[in-house]
PDB file of C-alpha atoms in Angstrom:
ATOM      1  CA  GLY A   1      -0.057  -0.154  -0.016  1.00  0.00           C
ATOM      2  CA  GLU A   2       1.134   3.516   0.124  1.00  0.00           C
ATOM      3  CA  SER A   3       3.543   4.395   2.555  1.00  0.00           C
ATOM      4  CA  VAL A   4       6.222   7.258   3.514  1.00  0.00           C
ATOM      5  CA  GLY A   5       9.274   6.253   5.264  1.00  0.00           C
ATOM      6  CA  LEU A   6      12.530   7.534   6.637  1.00  0.00           C
ATOM      7  CA  HIS A   7      16.079   6.099   6.596  1.00  0.00           C
ATOM      8  CA  LEU A   8      17.154   7.426  10.020  1.00  0.00           C
ATOM      9  CA  PRO A   9      15.131   7.403  13.325  1.00  0.00           C
ATOM     10  CA  THR A  10      17.665   9.718  15.190  1.00  0.00           C
ATOM     11  CA  LEU A  11      19.987  12.472  13.784  1.00  0.00           C
ATOM     12  CA  SER A  12      22.443  14.168  16.435  1.00  0.00           C
ATOM     13  CA  VAL A  13      24.375  17.374  14.960  1.00  0.00           C
ATOM     14  CA  GLN A  14      26.444  19.856  16.296  1.00  0.00           C
ATOM     15  CA  GLU A  15      25.074  23.313  16.900  1.00  0.00           C
ATOM     16  CA  GLY A  16      25.890  25.561  13.464  1.00  0.00           C
ATOM     17  CA  ASP A  17      26.168  22.377  11.352  1.00  0.00           C
ATOM     18  CA  ASN A  18      24.006  21.519   8.596  1.00  0.00           C
ATOM     19  CA  SER A  19      21.188  18.528   9.070  1.00  0.00           C
ATOM     20  CA  ILE A  20      19.760  16.383   6.672  1.00  0.00           C
ATOM     21  CA  ILE A  21      17.064  14.524   6.776  1.00  0.00           C
ATOM     22  CA  ASN A  22      15.733  11.857   4.316  1.00  0.00           C
ATOM     23  CA  CYS A  23      12.955  10.283   3.656  1.00  0.00           C
ATOM     24  CA  ALA A  24      11.753   7.529   0.888  1.00  0.00           C
ATOM     25  CA  TYR A  25       8.176   7.579  -0.395  1.00  0.00           C
ATOM     26  CA  SER A  26       6.317   4.462  -2.242  1.00  0.00           C
ATOM     27  CA  ASN A  27       3.637   6.250  -4.047  1.00  0.00           C
ATOM     28  CA  SER A  28       4.813   7.694  -7.282  1.00  0.00           C
ATOM     29  CA  ALA A  29       1.519   8.919  -8.186  1.00  0.00           C
ATOM     30  CA  SER A  30       1.708  11.501  -5.351  1.00  0.00           C
ATOM     31  CA  ASP A  31       1.748  15.317  -6.310  1.00  0.00           C
ATOM     32  CA  TYR A  32       2.599  17.094  -2.904  1.00  0.00           C
ATOM     33  CA  PHE A  33       5.212  16.596  -0.217  1.00  0.00           C
ATOM     34  CA  ILE A  34       5.414  18.272   2.723  1.00  0.00           C
ATOM     35  CA  TRP A  35       8.152  18.199   5.914  1.00  0.00           C
ATOM     36  CA  TYR A  36       6.301  19.096   9.735  1.00  0.00           C
ATOM     37  CA  LYS A  37       8.201  19.482  12.901  1.00  0.00           C
ATOM     38  CA  GLN A  38       7.143  18.273  15.710  1.00  0.00           C
ATOM     39  CA  GLU A  39       7.951  19.298  19.208  1.00  0.00           C
ATOM     40  CA  SER A  40       7.022  17.166  22.474  1.00  0.00           C
ATOM     41  CA  GLY A  41       3.390  17.608  23.273  1.00  0.00           C
ATOM     42  CA  LYS A  42       2.552  19.663  20.401  1.00  0.00           C
ATOM     43  CA  GLY A  43       0.594  19.387  16.759  1.00  0.00           C
ATOM     44  CA  PRO A  44       2.999  19.501  14.000  1.00  0.00           C
ATOM     45  CA  GLN A  45       4.303  22.560  12.534  1.00  0.00           C
ATOM     46  CA  PHE A  46       4.327  23.178   8.608  1.00  0.00           C
ATOM     47  CA  ILE A  47       7.835  23.755   7.466  1.00  0.00           C
ATOM     48  CA  ILE A  48       8.467  23.594   3.689  1.00  0.00           C
ATOM     49  CA  ASP A  49       6.523  21.777   0.561  1.00  0.00           C
ATOM     50  CA  ILE A  50       7.348  20.857  -2.719  1.00  0.00           C
ATOM     51  CA  ARG A  51       5.185  19.946  -5.856  1.00  0.00           C
ATOM     52  CA  SER A  52       6.180  16.951  -7.750  1.00  0.00           C
ATOM     53  CA  ASN A  53       6.808  19.435 -10.838  1.00  0.00           C
ATOM     54  CA  MET A  54       9.341  20.727  -8.937  1.00  0.00           C
ATOM     55  CA  ASP A  55      12.863  18.975  -8.032  1.00  0.00           C
ATOM     56  CA  LYS A  56      14.140  21.945  -5.083  1.00  0.00           C
ATOM     57  CA  ARG A  57      12.507  24.375  -2.777  1.00  0.00           C
ATOM     58  CA  GLN A  58      14.219  27.006  -0.574  1.00  0.00           C
ATOM     59  CA  GLY A  59      12.770  28.585   2.337  1.00  0.00           C
ATOM     60  CA  GLN A  60      14.361  30.510   5.400  1.00  0.00           C
ATOM     61  CA  ARG A  61      17.372  27.895   6.432  1.00  0.00           C
ATOM     62  CA  VAL A  62      15.426  25.016   5.068  1.00  0.00           C
ATOM     63  CA  THR A  63      15.856  23.463   1.466  1.00  0.00           C
ATOM     64  CA  VAL A  64      13.671  20.623   0.254  1.00  0.00           C
ATOM     65  CA  LEU A  65      14.640  18.356  -2.393  1.00  0.00           C
ATOM     66  CA  LEU A  66      13.018  15.896  -4.164  1.00  0.00           C
ATOM     67  CA  ASN A  67      13.923  12.968  -6.457  1.00  0.00           C
ATOM     68  CA  LYS A  68      11.253  11.347  -8.225  1.00  0.00           C
ATOM     69  CA  THR A  69      13.192   8.941 -10.007  1.00  0.00           C
ATOM     70  CA  VAL A  70      14.256   7.126  -6.960  1.00  0.00           C
ATOM     71  CA  LYS A  71      11.316   8.433  -4.629  1.00  0.00           C
ATOM     72  CA  HIS A  72      13.391  10.637  -2.219  1.00  0.00           C
ATOM     73  CA  LEU A  73      12.578  13.715  -0.253  1.00  0.00           C
ATOM     74  CA  SER A  74      15.092  15.195   1.871  1.00  0.00           C
ATOM     75  CA  LEU A  75      14.969  18.377   4.300  1.00  0.00           C
ATOM     76  CA  GLN A  76      18.246  20.355   4.719  1.00  0.00           C
ATOM     77  CA  ILE A  77      18.494  22.547   7.622  1.00  0.00           C
ATOM     78  CA  ALA A  78      21.643  25.130   7.420  1.00  0.00           C
ATOM     79  CA  ALA A  79      23.225  26.282  10.686  1.00  0.00           C
ATOM     80  CA  THR A  80      20.883  23.981  12.883  1.00  0.00           C
ATOM     81  CA  GLN A  81      19.962  25.493  16.069  1.00  0.00           C
ATOM     82  CA  PRO A  82      18.956  24.102  19.602  1.00  0.00           C
ATOM     83  CA  GLY A  83      15.603  25.052  18.514  1.00  0.00           C
ATOM     84  CA  ASP A  84      15.203  23.140  15.712  1.00  0.00           C
ATOM     85  CA  SER A  85      15.385  19.683  17.884  1.00  0.00           C
ATOM     86  CA  ALA A  86      11.993  18.027  17.443  1.00  0.00           C
ATOM     87  CA  VAL A  87      10.812  15.248  15.380  1.00  0.00           C
ATOM     88  CA  TYR A  88      10.385  15.943  11.439  1.00  0.00           C
ATOM     89  CA  PHE A  89       7.837  13.985   9.512  1.00  0.00           C
ATOM     90  CA  CYS A  90       7.697  13.968   5.731  1.00  0.00           C
ATOM     91  CA  ALA A  91       4.230  13.683   4.322  1.00  0.00           C
ATOM     92  CA  GLU A  92       2.539  13.035   0.785  1.00  0.00           C
ATOM     93  CA  MET A  93      -0.560  13.519  -0.641  1.00  0.00           C
ATOM     94  CA  MET A  94      -2.441  13.363  -4.072  1.00  0.00           C
ATOM     95  CA  ASP A  95      -4.301  15.921  -5.421  1.00  0.00           C
ATOM     96  CA  SER A  96      -7.202  13.667  -5.779  1.00  0.00           C
ATOM     97  CA  SER A  97      -7.475  12.994  -2.362  1.00  0.00           C
ATOM     98  CA  TYR A  98      -6.433  15.624   0.392  1.00  0.00           C
ATOM     99  CA  LYS A  99      -5.256  13.181   3.201  1.00  0.00           C
ATOM    100  CA  LEU A 100      -1.436  13.245   4.289  1.00  0.00           C
ATOM    101  CA  ILE A 101       0.161  10.355   4.365  1.00  0.00           C
ATOM    102  CA  PHE A 102       2.940  10.684   7.042  1.00  0.00           C
ATOM    103  CA  GLY A 103       5.993   8.466   7.745  1.00  0.00           C
ATOM    104  CA  SER A 104       7.298   7.303  11.301  1.00  0.00           C
ATOM    105  CA  GLY A 105       9.732  10.539  11.855  1.00  0.00           C
ATOM    106  CA  THR A 106      13.184  11.519  12.039  1.00  0.00           C
ATOM    107  CA  ARG A 107      14.294  12.693  15.623  1.00  0.00           C
ATOM    108  CA  LEU A 108      16.456  15.445  15.186  1.00  0.00           C
ATOM    109  CA  LEU A 109      18.724  16.526  18.373  1.00  0.00           C
ATOM    110  CA  VAL A 110      21.219  19.557  18.353  1.00  0.00           C
ATOM    111  CA  ARG A 111      24.517  19.403  20.517  1.00  0.00           C
ATOM    112  CA  PRO A 112      25.392  22.564  22.084  1.00  0.00           C
TER     113      PRO A 112
ATOM    114  CA  ASP B   1      -5.385  33.090  18.650  1.00  0.00           C
ATOM    115  CA  THR B   2      -6.189  32.660  15.178  1.00  0.00           C
ATOM    116  CA  GLY B   3      -4.566  28.907  15.152  1.00  0.00           C
ATOM    117  CA  VAL B   4      -6.406  25.651  15.080  1.00  0.00           C
ATOM    118  CA  SER B   5      -7.691  24.665  19.019  1.00  0.00           C
ATOM    119  CA  GLN B   6      -8.830  21.675  20.418  1.00  0.00           C
ATOM    120  CA  ASP B   7     -10.399  20.791  23.517  1.00  0.00           C
ATOM    121  CA  PRO B   8      -9.685  19.058  25.699  1.00  0.00           C
ATOM    122  CA  ARG B   9      -6.194  18.656  25.775  1.00  0.00           C
ATOM    123  CA  HIS B  10      -6.098  15.402  27.710  1.00  0.00           C
ATOM    124  CA  LYS B  11      -8.586  12.806  28.604  1.00  0.00           C
ATOM    125  CA  ILE B  12      -8.667   9.913  30.599  1.00  0.00           C
ATOM    126  CA  THR B  13     -11.364   7.255  30.582  1.00  0.00           C
ATOM    127  CA  LYS B  14     -12.246   3.794  31.766  1.00  0.00           C
ATOM    128  CA  ARG B  15     -12.532   1.266  29.136  1.00  0.00           C
ATOM    129  CA  GLY B  16     -16.455   1.142  27.527  1.00  0.00           C
ATOM    130  CA  GLN B  17     -16.732   4.399  28.050  1.00  0.00           C
ATOM    131  CA  ASN B  18     -18.084   7.367  25.099  1.00  0.00           C
ATOM    132  CA  VAL B  19     -15.765  10.247  24.454  1.00  0.00           C
ATOM    133  CA  THR B  20     -16.268  13.430  22.317  1.00  0.00           C
ATOM    134  CA  PHE B  21     -13.581  15.609  21.330  1.00  0.00           C
ATOM    135  CA  ARG B  22     -14.162  19.164  19.787  1.00  0.00           C
ATOM    136  CA  CYS B  23     -12.107  20.903  16.962  1.00  0.00           C
ATOM    137  CA  ASP B  24     -12.265  24.199  15.995  1.00  0.00           C
ATOM    138  CA  PRO B  25     -10.417  25.271  12.506  1.00  0.00           C
ATOM    139  CA  ILE B  26      -8.868  28.413  11.487  1.00  0.00           C
ATOM    140  CA  SER B  27     -11.968  30.749  10.708  1.00  0.00           C
ATOM    141  CA  GLU B  28     -11.392  30.818   7.069  1.00  0.00           C
ATOM    142  CA  HIS B  29     -10.659  27.131   6.404  1.00  0.00           C
ATOM    143  CA  ASN B  30     -13.451  25.212   5.100  1.00  0.00           C
ATOM    144  CA  ARG B  31     -11.263  21.750   5.031  1.00  0.00           C
ATOM    145  CA  LEU B  32     -11.063  19.916   8.114  1.00  0.00           C
ATOM    146  CA  TYR B  33      -9.230  16.867   9.156  1.00  0.00           C
ATOM    147  CA  TRP B  34      -8.886  14.399  11.668  1.00  0.00           C
ATOM    148  CA  TYR B  35      -6.040  12.113  12.367  1.00  0.00           C
ATOM    149  CA  ARG B  36      -4.406   9.704  15.044  1.00  0.00           C
ATOM    150  CA  GLN B  37      -1.068   9.616  16.383  1.00  0.00           C
ATOM    151  CA  THR B  38       0.498   7.073  18.568  1.00  0.00           C
ATOM    152  CA  LEU B  39       3.690   7.422  20.192  1.00  0.00           C
ATOM    153  CA  GLY B  40       6.755   6.951  17.842  1.00  0.00           C
ATOM    154  CA  GLN B  41       4.635   6.932  14.412  1.00  0.00           C
ATOM    155  CA  GLY B  42       3.450   9.784  12.024  1.00  0.00           C
ATOM    156  CA  PRO B  43       0.002  11.030  12.302  1.00  0.00           C
ATOM    157  CA  GLU B  44      -2.637   8.885  10.420  1.00  0.00           C
ATOM    158  CA  PHE B  45      -5.653   9.786   8.697  1.00  0.00           C
ATOM    159  CA  LEU B  46      -9.073   9.343   9.828  1.00  0.00           C
ATOM    160  CA  THR B  47     -11.476  11.501   8.121  1.00  0.00           C
ATOM    161  CA  TYR B  48     -11.973  14.929   6.320  1.00  0.00           C
ATOM    162  CA  PHE B  49     -14.802  17.400   5.683  1.00  0.00           C
ATOM    163  CA  GLN B  50     -15.289  20.103   3.374  1.00  0.00           C
ATOM    164  CA  ASN B  51     -17.396  22.374   4.956  1.00  0.00           C
ATOM    165  CA  GLU B  52     -19.907  20.281   6.351  1.00  0.00           C
ATOM    166  CA  ALA B  53     -19.886  17.234   4.360  1.00  0.00           C
ATOM    167  CA  GLN B  54     -17.768  13.956   5.058  1.00  0.00           C
ATOM    168  CA  LEU B  55     -15.702  13.361   2.075  1.00  0.00           C
ATOM    169  CA  GLU B  56     -13.208  10.793   3.036  1.00  0.00           C
ATOM    170  CA  LYS B  57     -13.239   7.951   5.834  1.00  0.00           C
ATOM    171  CA  SER B  58      -9.958   5.817   6.368  1.00  0.00           C
ATOM    172  CA  ARG B  59     -10.471   2.112   7.067  1.00  0.00           C
ATOM    173  CA  LEU B  60      -8.820   3.002  10.222  1.00  0.00           C
ATOM    174  CA  LEU B  61     -12.519   4.708  11.325  1.00  0.00           C
ATOM    175  CA  SER B  62     -14.209   1.901  12.830  1.00  0.00           C
ATOM    176  CA  ASP B  63     -18.215   1.808  13.242  1.00  0.00           C
ATOM    177  CA  ARG B  64     -17.295   3.156  16.911  1.00  0.00           C
ATOM    178  CA  PHE B  65     -15.764   6.579  15.843  1.00  0.00           C
ATOM    179  CA  SER B  66     -18.186   9.178  14.441  1.00  0.00           C
ATOM    180  CA  ALA B  67     -17.296  12.628  13.054  1.00  0.00           C
ATOM    181  CA  GLU B  68     -19.350  15.433  12.451  1.00  0.00           C
ATOM    182  CA  ARG B  69     -18.933  19.190  11.155  1.00  0.00           C
ATOM    183  CA  PRO B  70     -22.795  20.062  11.365  1.00  0.00           C
ATOM    184  CA  LYS B  71     -22.443  23.590  10.549  1.00  0.00           C
ATOM    185  CA  GLY B  72     -19.284  23.416   8.760  1.00  0.00           C
ATOM    186  CA  SER B  73     -17.019  25.270  11.318  1.00  0.00           C
ATOM    187  CA  PHE B  74     -16.216  23.227  14.575  1.00  0.00           C
ATOM    188  CA  SER B  75     -16.188  19.319  14.321  1.00  0.00           C
ATOM    189  CA  THR B  76     -16.393  16.756  16.666  1.00  0.00           C
ATOM    190  CA  LEU B  77     -15.210  13.132  16.872  1.00  0.00           C
ATOM    191  CA  GLU B  78     -17.014  10.467  19.161  1.00  0.00           C
ATOM    192  CA  ILE B  79     -15.566   7.608  20.124  1.00  0.00           C
ATOM    193  CA  GLN B  80     -18.114   4.932  21.304  1.00  0.00           C
ATOM    194  CA  ARG B  81     -17.178   2.093  24.153  1.00  0.00           C
ATOM    195  CA  THR B  82     -13.377   2.979  24.302  1.00  0.00           C
ATOM    196  CA  GLU B  83     -11.133   0.663  24.156  1.00  0.00           C
ATOM    197  CA  GLN B  84      -7.437   0.647  25.289  1.00  0.00           C
ATOM    198  CA  GLY B  85      -6.215   0.391  21.505  1.00  0.00           C
ATOM    199  CA  ASP B  86      -8.089   3.895  21.214  1.00  0.00           C
ATOM    200  CA  SER B  87      -5.163   5.470  23.484  1.00  0.00           C
ATOM    201  CA  ALA B  88      -3.284   7.669  21.267  1.00  0.00           C
ATOM    202  CA  MET B  89      -3.481  11.789  20.390  1.00  0.00           C
ATOM    203  CA  TYR B  90      -6.032  12.983  18.155  1.00  0.00           C
ATOM    204  CA  LEU B  91      -5.239  15.692  15.988  1.00  0.00           C
ATOM    205  CA  CYS B  92      -6.956  17.891  14.058  1.00  0.00           C
ATOM    206  CA  ALA B  93      -5.795  19.950  10.947  1.00  0.00           C
ATOM    207  CA  SER B  94      -7.643  22.522   8.860  1.00  0.00           C
ATOM    208  CA  SER B  95      -6.854  24.226   5.187  1.00  0.00           C
ATOM    209  CA  SER B  96      -8.127  26.074   2.932  1.00  0.00           C
ATOM    210  CA  THR B  97      -9.419  25.543  -0.967  1.00  0.00           C
ATOM    211  CA  ILE B  98      -6.546  28.019  -2.103  1.00  0.00           C
ATOM    212  CA  ASN B  99      -3.341  25.543  -1.002  1.00  0.00           C
ATOM    213  CA  TYR B 100      -2.691  22.348   0.430  1.00  0.00           C
ATOM    214  CA  GLU B 101      -1.107  23.658   3.556  1.00  0.00           C
ATOM    215  CA  GLN B 102      -2.763  21.937   6.751  1.00  0.00           C
ATOM    216  CA  TYR B 103      -2.408  23.639   9.931  1.00  0.00           C
ATOM    217  CA  PHE B 104      -2.424  21.430  13.116  1.00  0.00           C
ATOM    218  CA  GLY B 105      -3.939  21.796  16.334  1.00  0.00           C
ATOM    219  CA  PRO B 106      -2.267  20.806  19.709  1.00  0.00           C
ATOM    220  CA  GLY B 107      -3.982  17.547  19.746  1.00  0.00           C
ATOM    221  CA  THR B 108      -6.023  15.539  22.677  1.00  0.00           C
ATOM    222  CA  ARG B 109      -4.391  13.122  23.980  1.00  0.00           C
ATOM    223  CA  LEU B 110      -6.778  10.293  25.387  1.00  0.00           C
ATOM    224  CA  THR B 111      -5.735   7.507  27.741  1.00  0.00           C
ATOM    225  CA  VAL B 112      -7.970   4.682  28.155  1.00  0.00           C
ATOM    226  CA  THR B 113      -7.481   2.534  31.576  1.00  0.00           C
TER     227      THR B 113
END
């Protein structure tokens, strides 16, 4: 069935370094991909999204890369800060359905 | 605060009891979604509404679960005859018809004892 998964369950980085969080998706028909950040006790917070007709999109300190050939999505965070510590989820959606399909998450730990 | 709000934030109930959760979406959003999240997992889609119409339901939504959005504004999710396996965080999200971005509320954490 449809699924979105992550390669690494936990990522530990030094403050100031760049972080890369990866995600593999299985539904080649997905039209839209999103990264969410979730802090303990809170709901997911939108970070950045990308349509399937794009391969890169940049935001403030974050970049999302989409490789449809290998069905891979990544989130790059520049100059990682302690406030970036959280669980990060990728999610996918098809235009024909508005439901988001989430992966199991990667925990990002930022070392001071 | 104009974000998505959910009530209650925490609910502890005994097995077999009924519970009801409420979600208030962002006021101009006409799409509303319910998800369930268990520890260490990503949220799982349950159902969504466009205005007052319930347009899609997951197979996860058993007969004991019912969701309503009677006036196209707030929504309720009711679980009847709760089971321990229902223990989870129940998340609500909303979006407009202009873009796909879903904004999530803080969730209601349900514990069934």
